[in-house]
Amino acid sequence: MPYRALTEQEAVAYVKGLPGLFSEEAELTSREIGDGNLNLVFDIQEPATGKKVIVKQALPFARVVGESWPLTIDRARIESEALRIQHKFVPDLVPEVYHFDQELALTVMENVGDHTIMRKGLIEGNRYPLFPKQIGRFLAHTLFYTSDLGAHPYDKKALVGTFINPELCKITEDLVFTDPYENAPTNDFNPLIRREVEAIWNNKPLKLEIAKLKYDFLTRAEALLHGDLHTGSIFITESSLKVIDPEFAYYGPIGFDIGAVIANLLLNYAGQHGLQEDRGERDAYREYLLETVEDVWNEFVSQFVQLWHKQAKERSAHVEGLWQSYVNRLIQDTAGYAGCKILRRVIGLAGVADLNSIADDEKRAEAERLALAIGEALILGRTNVGESTDITDIVRQVTARYDQEATTV
């Protein structure tokens, strides 16, 4: 059928017509749960059997803004194909795609509603001890096997063409690497931190480093990225993890995905200033988050290097010393991209609940100032980063300095 945005009733009728999912007689319930920035999402269930699916449809505009921001519906194809590739490499960590409809820009996939959105869990103070191993494996396998290291060169180059994603890449290029660092109309920040934001707009060394990171994002087609890997696109339980929403997928620098994960852990770290009143509980949870940052990087490196030694197809990958040089560059990229993602969430369009849910405006501003200071320090200090502890040391130093200044004031 020609494209149109489906109603809940039409979504139910659609899945009933797909073979192997539900019978024509099935009594189904449907709920539209698309609270994101771009799409319609229908949670469709059969109470009698417990069977359930997700129907996700791309809208021809950015939902967060409205019809004044038109957007390609081809992103639904990008997402469906990325999910299938990621599911191939880590099937337990990615929802299964049951069906894709090109005309309707619609994907029917596994329903992971028994999981919690990780951002919500972190705001509530939950801990996820298996998360570093799970996300480390997701990153290592999806990035390695789609790179020149783990893919046949013909296959890799074909995939680069498949995942040309100019409109969504332009959103990233603008909202992550450009608009937050100038007085752009898309910016949306707390008026109480305007002085700190204007200082960033006028920080030439910082803007130079961000420009370098943006240029690498534009030009370095290393691996198939998820492209928007934040704690809102991770569904989690104590034992299970599912990565969703790779509609920003494209070929780019590996450190961008890893940096995005770390940035979101650190945004919650900064948000603890207003999320947790008890100082002891706050400090303990912050330490947990920093340990998680270290563990995520270390798990990624461990698995990535093992794949490199055992599975690398590129002959030059086995030249002595190359993997160490490669990994050293990766962690510096990771630190830089983490900093950009932090700054953009505080200053630019589409902030995060870790900060925005803080009811007290002044406490929120204090948390946002800490986040800005951490993001800036990671970007400017990235060339001195060689281990995951260097990242967390930067965060601890910034926090200590910030706490001291707050005390003297």
Short mmCIF file of C-alpha atoms in Angstrom, two decimals:
data_model
loop_
_atom_site.label_atom_id
_atom_site.label_comp_id
_atom_site.label_asym_id
_atom_site.label_seq_id
_atom_site.Cartn_x
_atom_site.Cartn_y
_atom_site.Cartn_z
CA MET A 1 0.00 0.00 0.00
CA PRO A 2 1.19 3.61 -0.54
CA TYR A 3 2.82 5.36 2.40
CA ARG A 4 0.66 6.78 5.14
CA ALA A 5 1.06 6.99 8.90
CA LEU A 6 -0.83 4.06 10.41
CA THR A 7 -3.38 4.29 13.17
CA GLU A 8 -3.32 1.76 16.02
CA GLN A 9 -6.17 -0.18 14.41
CA GLU A 10 -4.39 -0.26 11.05
CA ALA A 11 -1.19 -1.47 12.71
CA VAL A 12 -3.13 -4.34 14.30
CA ALA A 13 -4.71 -5.27 10.97
CA TYR A 14 -1.30 -5.13 9.29
CA VAL A 15 0.41 -7.60 11.64
CA LYS A 16 -2.59 -9.95 11.46
CA GLY A 17 -1.95 -10.18 7.75
CA LEU A 18 1.66 -11.28 8.16
CA PRO A 19 2.26 -15.04 8.06
CA GLY A 20 3.60 -16.73 11.16
CA LEU A 21 2.84 -14.02 13.73
CA PHE A 22 -0.85 -13.96 14.68
CA SER A 23 -3.96 -15.69 13.42
CA GLU A 24 -6.74 -13.71 11.74
CA GLU A 25 -8.93 -14.50 14.74
CA ALA A 26 -6.42 -13.26 17.32
CA GLU A 27 -7.65 -10.67 19.80
CA LEU A 28 -4.88 -8.08 19.89
CA THR A 29 -4.24 -4.96 21.94
CA SER A 30 -2.25 -2.01 20.66
CA ARG A 31 -0.61 0.94 22.36
CA GLU A 32 1.35 3.72 20.67
CA ILE A 33 4.51 4.21 22.76
CA GLY A 34 6.62 6.35 20.45
CA ASP A 35 7.96 8.80 22.99
CA GLY A 36 11.15 9.30 20.99
CA ASN A 37 12.09 12.08 18.63
CA LEU A 38 11.28 10.61 15.23
CA ASN A 39 8.87 7.68 14.89
CA LEU A 40 5.58 5.94 15.59
CA VAL A 41 5.98 2.82 17.73
CA PHE A 42 3.12 0.39 18.37
CA ASP A 43 3.27 -2.21 21.15
CA ILE A 44 0.96 -4.99 19.90
CA GLN A 45 0.12 -7.96 22.10
CA GLU A 46 -2.14 -11.01 22.20
CA PRO A 47 -3.12 -11.34 25.90
CA ALA A 48 -4.45 -14.88 25.46
CA THR A 49 -1.07 -16.26 24.37
CA GLY A 50 1.41 -13.65 25.58
CA LYS A 51 2.74 -13.18 22.04
CA LYS A 52 3.80 -9.63 21.26
CA VAL A 53 5.60 -7.58 18.63
CA ILE A 54 6.73 -4.02 18.05
CA VAL A 55 5.66 -2.18 14.91
CA LYS A 56 7.85 0.83 14.20
CA GLN A 57 7.04 3.29 11.42
CA ALA A 58 9.17 6.19 10.29
CA LEU A 59 7.35 9.49 9.94
CA PRO A 60 8.30 11.82 7.06
CA PHE A 61 9.39 14.47 9.54
CA ALA A 62 11.25 14.78 12.84
CA ARG A 63 8.59 14.18 15.47
CA VAL A 64 10.50 16.20 18.08
CA VAL A 65 10.02 19.35 15.95
CA GLY A 66 7.07 18.62 13.69
CA GLU A 67 6.28 18.80 9.98
CA SER A 68 8.46 21.87 9.58
CA TRP A 69 11.47 19.50 9.71
CA PRO A 70 10.96 16.99 6.84
CA LEU A 71 12.99 13.81 7.09
CA THR A 72 13.57 10.83 4.81
CA ILE A 73 11.61 7.65 5.55
CA ASP A 74 14.52 5.65 4.09
CA ARG A 75 15.88 5.66 7.63
CA ALA A 76 13.48 2.76 8.29
CA ARG A 77 15.39 0.67 5.73
CA ILE A 78 18.68 1.70 7.32
CA GLU A 79 17.44 0.66 10.74
CA SER A 80 16.00 -2.66 9.60
CA GLU A 81 19.17 -3.65 7.75
CA ALA A 82 21.41 -2.54 10.61
CA LEU A 83 19.37 -4.57 13.11
CA ARG A 84 19.67 -7.65 10.92
CA ILE A 85 23.43 -7.27 10.61
CA GLN A 86 23.89 -6.63 14.33
CA HIS A 87 21.59 -9.55 15.19
CA LYS A 88 23.76 -11.80 13.00
CA PHE A 89 26.84 -11.05 15.10
CA VAL A 90 25.27 -10.78 18.58
CA PRO A 91 21.80 -12.38 18.34
CA ASP A 92 21.14 -12.27 22.07
CA LEU A 93 21.80 -8.51 22.27
CA VAL A 94 19.65 -7.20 19.39
CA PRO A 95 15.91 -7.63 18.70
CA GLU A 96 15.02 -9.94 15.84
CA VAL A 97 13.43 -8.34 12.76
CA TYR A 98 10.37 -10.29 11.56
CA HIS A 99 9.34 -8.14 8.62
CA PHE A 100 10.19 -4.92 6.79
CA ASP A 101 7.88 -2.96 4.48
CA GLN A 102 9.74 -0.54 2.21
CA GLU A 103 6.62 1.34 1.05
CA LEU A 104 5.27 1.97 4.54
CA ALA A 105 8.76 2.48 6.04
CA LEU A 106 7.67 -0.01 8.68
CA THR A 107 9.50 -2.67 10.66
CA VAL A 108 7.94 -5.47 12.69
CA MET A 109 10.34 -6.77 15.30
CA GLU A 110 10.78 -8.61 18.57
CA ASN A 111 9.07 -6.91 21.49
CA VAL A 112 11.46 -6.33 24.40
CA GLY A 113 8.91 -4.64 26.64
CA ASP A 114 9.89 -6.88 29.55
CA HIS A 115 13.13 -4.87 29.68
CA THR A 116 13.61 -1.37 31.11
CA ILE A 117 15.03 1.59 29.24
CA MET A 118 18.50 1.88 30.75
CA ARG A 119 18.33 5.64 31.18
CA LYS A 120 15.24 5.24 33.35
CA GLY A 121 16.97 2.53 35.40
CA LEU A 122 20.05 4.68 35.99
CA ILE A 123 17.93 7.65 37.05
CA GLU A 124 16.28 5.35 39.59
CA GLY A 125 19.72 4.34 40.89
CA ASN A 126 19.72 0.75 39.60
CA ARG A 127 22.95 -1.16 38.98
CA TYR A 128 23.61 -3.50 36.08
CA PRO A 129 26.67 -5.66 36.79
CA LEU A 130 26.51 -7.51 33.44
CA PHE A 131 26.20 -4.35 31.36
CA PRO A 132 29.95 -3.82 30.65
CA LYS A 133 30.39 -7.37 29.33
CA GLN A 134 27.21 -7.16 27.29
CA ILE A 135 27.75 -3.76 25.69
CA GLY A 136 31.48 -4.44 25.34
CA ARG A 137 30.67 -7.56 23.32
CA PHE A 138 28.06 -5.71 21.26
CA LEU A 139 30.57 -2.99 20.39
CA ALA A 140 33.49 -5.32 19.74
CA HIS A 141 31.61 -7.74 17.47
CA THR A 142 29.42 -5.33 15.50
CA LEU A 143 32.29 -2.91 14.89
CA PHE A 144 35.01 -5.50 14.18
CA TYR A 145 33.02 -7.65 11.76
CA THR A 146 31.82 -4.66 9.71
CA SER A 147 35.29 -3.09 9.48
CA ASP A 148 38.19 -3.73 7.10
CA LEU A 149 39.64 -5.92 9.83
CA GLY A 150 36.82 -8.45 9.96
CA ALA A 151 34.96 -8.12 6.65
CA HIS A 152 36.02 -9.02 3.12
CA PRO A 153 37.04 -5.77 1.41
CA TYR A 154 34.38 -6.19 -1.29
CA ASP A 155 31.67 -6.79 1.31
CA LYS A 156 32.79 -3.86 3.42
CA LYS A 157 32.77 -1.43 0.51
CA ALA A 158 29.33 -2.63 -0.56
CA LEU A 159 28.05 -2.06 2.97
CA VAL A 160 29.42 1.48 2.97
CA GLY A 161 27.18 2.16 -0.01
CA THR A 162 24.19 0.45 1.57
CA PHE A 163 24.45 2.65 4.64
CA ILE A 164 24.87 6.03 3.02
CA ASN A 165 22.60 7.93 5.42
CA PRO A 166 23.03 11.62 4.54
CA GLU A 167 19.97 13.14 6.21
CA LEU A 168 20.47 11.52 9.60
CA CYS A 169 24.22 12.03 9.41
CA LYS A 170 23.52 15.72 8.81
CA ILE A 171 21.47 15.79 12.03
CA THR A 172 24.48 14.40 13.91
CA GLU A 173 26.88 16.74 12.14
CA ASP A 174 24.76 19.74 13.12
CA LEU A 175 23.43 18.79 16.57
CA VAL A 176 26.58 17.09 17.92
CA PHE A 177 29.43 18.91 16.20
CA THR A 178 28.23 22.36 15.13
CA ASP A 179 25.14 24.01 16.61
CA PRO A 180 25.95 23.69 20.33
CA TYR A 181 29.18 25.65 19.86
CA GLU A 182 27.55 28.74 18.38
CA ASN A 183 24.39 30.71 19.01
CA ALA A 184 22.22 28.44 16.84
CA PRO A 185 18.40 28.53 16.86
CA THR A 186 18.23 24.78 17.55
CA ASN A 187 19.97 25.13 20.91
CA ASP A 188 17.84 24.55 23.99
CA PHE A 189 19.65 25.08 27.28
CA ASN A 190 18.88 26.17 30.80
CA PRO A 191 19.09 30.00 30.95
CA LEU A 192 20.92 29.69 34.28
CA ILE A 193 24.00 28.29 32.53
CA ARG A 194 24.19 30.87 29.75
CA ARG A 195 27.52 32.24 31.02
CA GLU A 196 29.12 28.78 30.80
CA VAL A 197 27.59 28.16 27.38
CA GLU A 198 28.88 31.45 26.00
CA ALA A 199 32.33 30.59 27.35
CA ILE A 200 32.21 27.43 25.25
CA TRP A 201 31.12 29.41 22.19
CA ASN A 202 34.22 31.58 22.65
CA ASN A 203 36.68 28.78 23.48
CA LYS A 204 38.80 28.60 20.31
CA PRO A 205 41.06 25.66 21.37
CA LEU A 206 37.96 23.63 22.29
CA LYS A 207 36.19 24.43 19.02
CA LEU A 208 39.31 23.45 17.08
CA GLU A 209 39.38 20.01 18.71
CA ILE A 210 35.65 19.55 18.06
CA ALA A 211 36.21 20.51 14.41
CA LYS A 212 38.92 17.81 14.14
CA LEU A 213 36.55 15.23 15.61
CA LYS A 214 33.80 16.32 13.23
CA TYR A 215 36.13 16.01 10.26
CA ASP A 216 36.93 12.43 11.25
CA PHE A 217 33.21 11.74 11.62
CA LEU A 218 32.71 13.07 8.08
CA THR A 219 35.56 11.14 6.46
CA ARG A 220 36.65 8.04 8.39
CA ALA A 221 34.49 5.08 7.28
CA GLU A 222 35.90 2.52 9.73
CA ALA A 223 32.90 0.38 10.64
CA LEU A 224 29.12 0.24 10.66
CA LEU A 225 28.12 2.40 13.60
CA HIS A 226 24.89 2.22 15.52
CA GLY A 227 25.11 6.00 15.30
CA ASP A 228 22.93 6.90 18.29
CA LEU A 229 24.00 4.51 21.04
CA HIS A 230 22.76 6.14 24.23
CA THR A 231 21.13 4.72 27.35
CA GLY A 232 17.72 5.49 25.86
CA SER A 233 18.42 3.05 23.02
CA ILE A 234 19.42 0.23 25.37
CA PHE A 235 16.77 -1.98 26.98
CA ILE A 236 18.03 -3.89 29.98
CA THR A 237 17.30 -6.24 32.88
CA GLU A 238 19.63 -7.67 35.50
CA SER A 239 20.51 -10.49 33.10
CA SER A 240 19.63 -9.33 29.58
CA LEU A 241 20.36 -6.44 27.24
CA LYS A 242 18.88 -5.40 23.89
CA VAL A 243 20.23 -2.57 21.72
CA ILE A 244 17.54 -0.86 19.64
CA ASP A 245 17.02 2.10 17.27
CA PRO A 246 20.04 2.05 14.88
CA GLU A 247 18.34 4.35 12.36
CA PHE A 248 21.39 6.66 12.47
CA ALA A 249 23.59 3.74 11.34
CA TYR A 250 26.33 4.56 8.87
CA TYR A 251 30.04 3.94 8.32
CA GLY A 252 32.11 6.14 10.60
CA PRO A 253 34.85 6.20 13.27
CA ILE A 254 34.60 3.36 15.79
CA GLY A 255 35.26 5.65 18.76
CA PHE A 256 31.98 7.48 18.12
CA ASP A 257 29.80 4.57 19.30
CA ILE A 258 31.99 3.78 22.31
CA GLY A 259 32.15 7.46 23.24
CA ALA A 260 28.36 7.71 23.08
CA VAL A 261 27.95 4.94 25.65
CA ILE A 262 30.51 6.50 27.99
CA ALA A 263 29.01 9.98 27.55
CA ASN A 264 25.61 8.80 28.70
CA LEU A 265 27.04 7.15 31.80
CA LEU A 266 28.79 10.42 32.59
CA LEU A 267 25.66 12.49 31.98
CA ASN A 268 23.98 10.40 34.65
CA TYR A 269 27.09 10.89 36.82
CA ALA A 270 26.66 14.67 36.55
CA GLY A 271 22.91 14.37 37.06
CA GLN A 272 23.44 12.66 40.43
CA HIS A 273 24.00 16.15 41.83
CA GLY A 274 20.25 16.68 41.61
CA LEU A 275 18.98 13.09 41.46
CA GLN A 276 20.42 11.89 44.78
CA GLU A 277 20.17 14.08 47.88
CA ASP A 278 22.20 11.83 50.19
CA ARG A 279 25.89 12.66 49.72
CA GLY A 280 27.09 9.19 50.65
CA GLU A 281 24.67 7.47 48.28
CA ARG A 282 25.55 9.95 45.54
CA ASP A 283 29.29 9.37 45.88
CA ALA A 284 28.84 5.60 45.93
CA TYR A 285 26.70 5.61 42.81
CA ARG A 286 29.11 7.91 41.02
CA GLU A 287 31.92 5.48 41.78
CA TYR A 288 29.80 2.68 40.35
CA LEU A 289 29.30 4.71 37.16
CA LEU A 290 33.03 5.43 36.83
CA GLU A 291 33.86 1.76 37.37
CA THR A 292 31.32 0.96 34.66
CA VAL A 293 33.00 3.40 32.27
CA GLU A 294 36.33 1.65 32.85
CA ASP A 295 34.80 -1.81 32.52
CA VAL A 296 32.99 -0.95 29.28
CA TRP A 297 36.22 0.18 27.62
CA ASN A 298 38.28 -2.70 29.01
CA GLU A 299 35.71 -5.30 27.94
CA PHE A 300 35.47 -3.79 24.46
CA VAL A 301 39.26 -3.79 24.05
CA SER A 302 39.64 -7.33 25.36
CA GLN A 303 37.10 -8.75 22.94
CA PHE A 304 38.08 -6.53 20.01
CA VAL A 305 41.76 -7.48 20.28
CA GLN A 306 40.90 -11.17 20.59
CA LEU A 307 38.87 -10.93 17.40
CA TRP A 308 41.75 -9.04 15.77
CA HIS A 309 44.27 -11.79 16.56
CA LYS A 310 41.96 -14.68 15.63
CA GLN A 311 39.73 -13.34 12.86
CA ALA A 312 41.40 -10.40 11.10
CA LYS A 313 41.16 -10.83 7.32
CA GLU A 314 43.30 -7.82 6.43
CA ARG A 315 46.91 -9.08 6.11
CA SER A 316 48.47 -5.83 7.32
CA ALA A 317 46.53 -6.19 10.58
CA HIS A 318 49.12 -8.75 11.65
CA VAL A 319 52.07 -6.36 11.35
CA GLU A 320 53.74 -6.16 14.75
CA GLY A 321 52.67 -3.18 16.81
CA LEU A 322 49.68 -2.15 14.67
CA TRP A 323 46.95 -3.27 17.05
CA GLN A 324 48.48 -1.34 19.95
CA SER A 325 48.67 1.85 17.86
CA TYR A 326 45.11 1.32 16.64
CA VAL A 327 43.69 0.83 20.13
CA ASN A 328 45.57 3.87 21.45
CA ARG A 329 43.98 6.04 18.78
CA LEU A 330 40.59 4.50 19.51
CA ILE A 331 40.58 5.47 23.19
CA GLN A 332 41.57 9.04 22.32
CA ASP A 333 38.74 9.17 19.79
CA THR A 334 36.40 7.68 22.39
CA ALA A 335 37.25 10.35 24.96
CA GLY A 336 36.79 13.13 22.42
CA TYR A 337 33.47 11.88 21.10
CA ALA A 338 32.23 11.29 24.64
CA GLY A 339 32.97 14.94 25.39
CA CYS A 340 31.09 16.13 22.30
CA LYS A 341 28.06 14.01 23.15
CA ILE A 342 28.01 15.40 26.70
CA LEU A 343 28.20 19.02 25.58
CA ARG A 344 25.56 18.60 22.94
CA ARG A 345 23.05 17.06 25.38
CA VAL A 346 23.40 20.03 27.73
CA ILE A 347 23.40 22.82 25.16
CA GLY A 348 21.69 21.53 22.05
CA LEU A 349 18.36 20.12 20.93
CA ALA A 350 17.01 16.96 22.65
CA GLY A 351 18.52 16.90 26.13
CA VAL A 352 18.50 13.94 28.51
CA ALA A 353 16.20 13.08 31.40
CA ASP A 354 19.24 12.47 33.63
CA LEU A 355 19.48 16.28 33.77
CA ASN A 356 16.08 17.51 32.62
CA SER A 357 14.18 15.55 35.27
CA ILE A 358 15.88 17.49 38.08
CA ALA A 359 13.01 19.60 39.39
CA ASP A 360 15.04 22.31 41.12
CA ASP A 361 16.32 24.69 38.42
CA GLU A 362 19.44 25.69 40.35
CA LYS A 363 20.38 22.11 41.16
CA ARG A 364 19.84 21.22 37.54
CA ALA A 365 22.09 24.11 36.53
CA GLU A 366 24.79 22.91 38.93
CA ALA A 367 24.62 19.41 37.44
CA GLU A 368 24.74 20.86 33.92
CA ARG A 369 27.78 22.98 34.75
CA LEU A 370 29.56 19.85 35.98
CA ALA A 371 28.60 18.00 32.79
CA LEU A 372 29.93 20.85 30.64
CA ALA A 373 33.20 20.90 32.56
CA ILE A 374 33.60 17.12 32.15
CA GLY A 375 32.82 17.24 28.43
CA GLU A 376 35.24 20.08 27.82
CA ALA A 377 38.03 18.36 29.78
CA LEU A 378 37.60 15.10 27.87
CA ILE A 379 37.85 16.87 24.51
CA LEU A 380 40.86 19.01 25.42
CA GLY A 381 42.61 16.20 27.28
CA ARG A 382 41.97 13.36 24.85
CA THR A 383 45.46 13.22 23.37
CA ASN A 384 46.83 12.34 26.82
CA VAL A 385 44.39 9.44 27.30
CA GLY A 386 45.89 5.97 27.03
CA GLU A 387 43.82 3.89 29.48
CA SER A 388 40.25 3.88 30.69
CA THR A 389 41.48 5.11 34.07
CA ASP A 390 42.74 8.27 32.34
CA ILE A 391 39.14 9.05 31.39
CA THR A 392 37.82 8.48 34.90
CA ASP A 393 40.75 10.41 36.39
CA ILE A 394 39.74 13.40 34.28
CA VAL A 395 36.19 13.12 35.60
CA ARG A 396 37.34 12.83 39.21
CA GLN A 397 39.66 15.82 38.87
CA VAL A 398 36.96 17.96 37.29
CA THR A 399 34.49 16.92 39.99
CA ALA A 400 36.91 17.68 42.82
CA ARG A 401 37.65 21.10 41.36
CA TYR A 402 33.98 21.77 40.82
CA ASP A 403 33.07 20.73 44.38
CA GLN A 404 35.84 22.91 45.79
CA GLU A 405 34.70 25.95 43.84
CA ALA A 406 31.10 25.37 44.92
CA THR A 407 32.19 25.18 48.57
CA THR A 408 34.17 28.43 48.41
CA VAL A 409 31.23 30.21 46.78
#
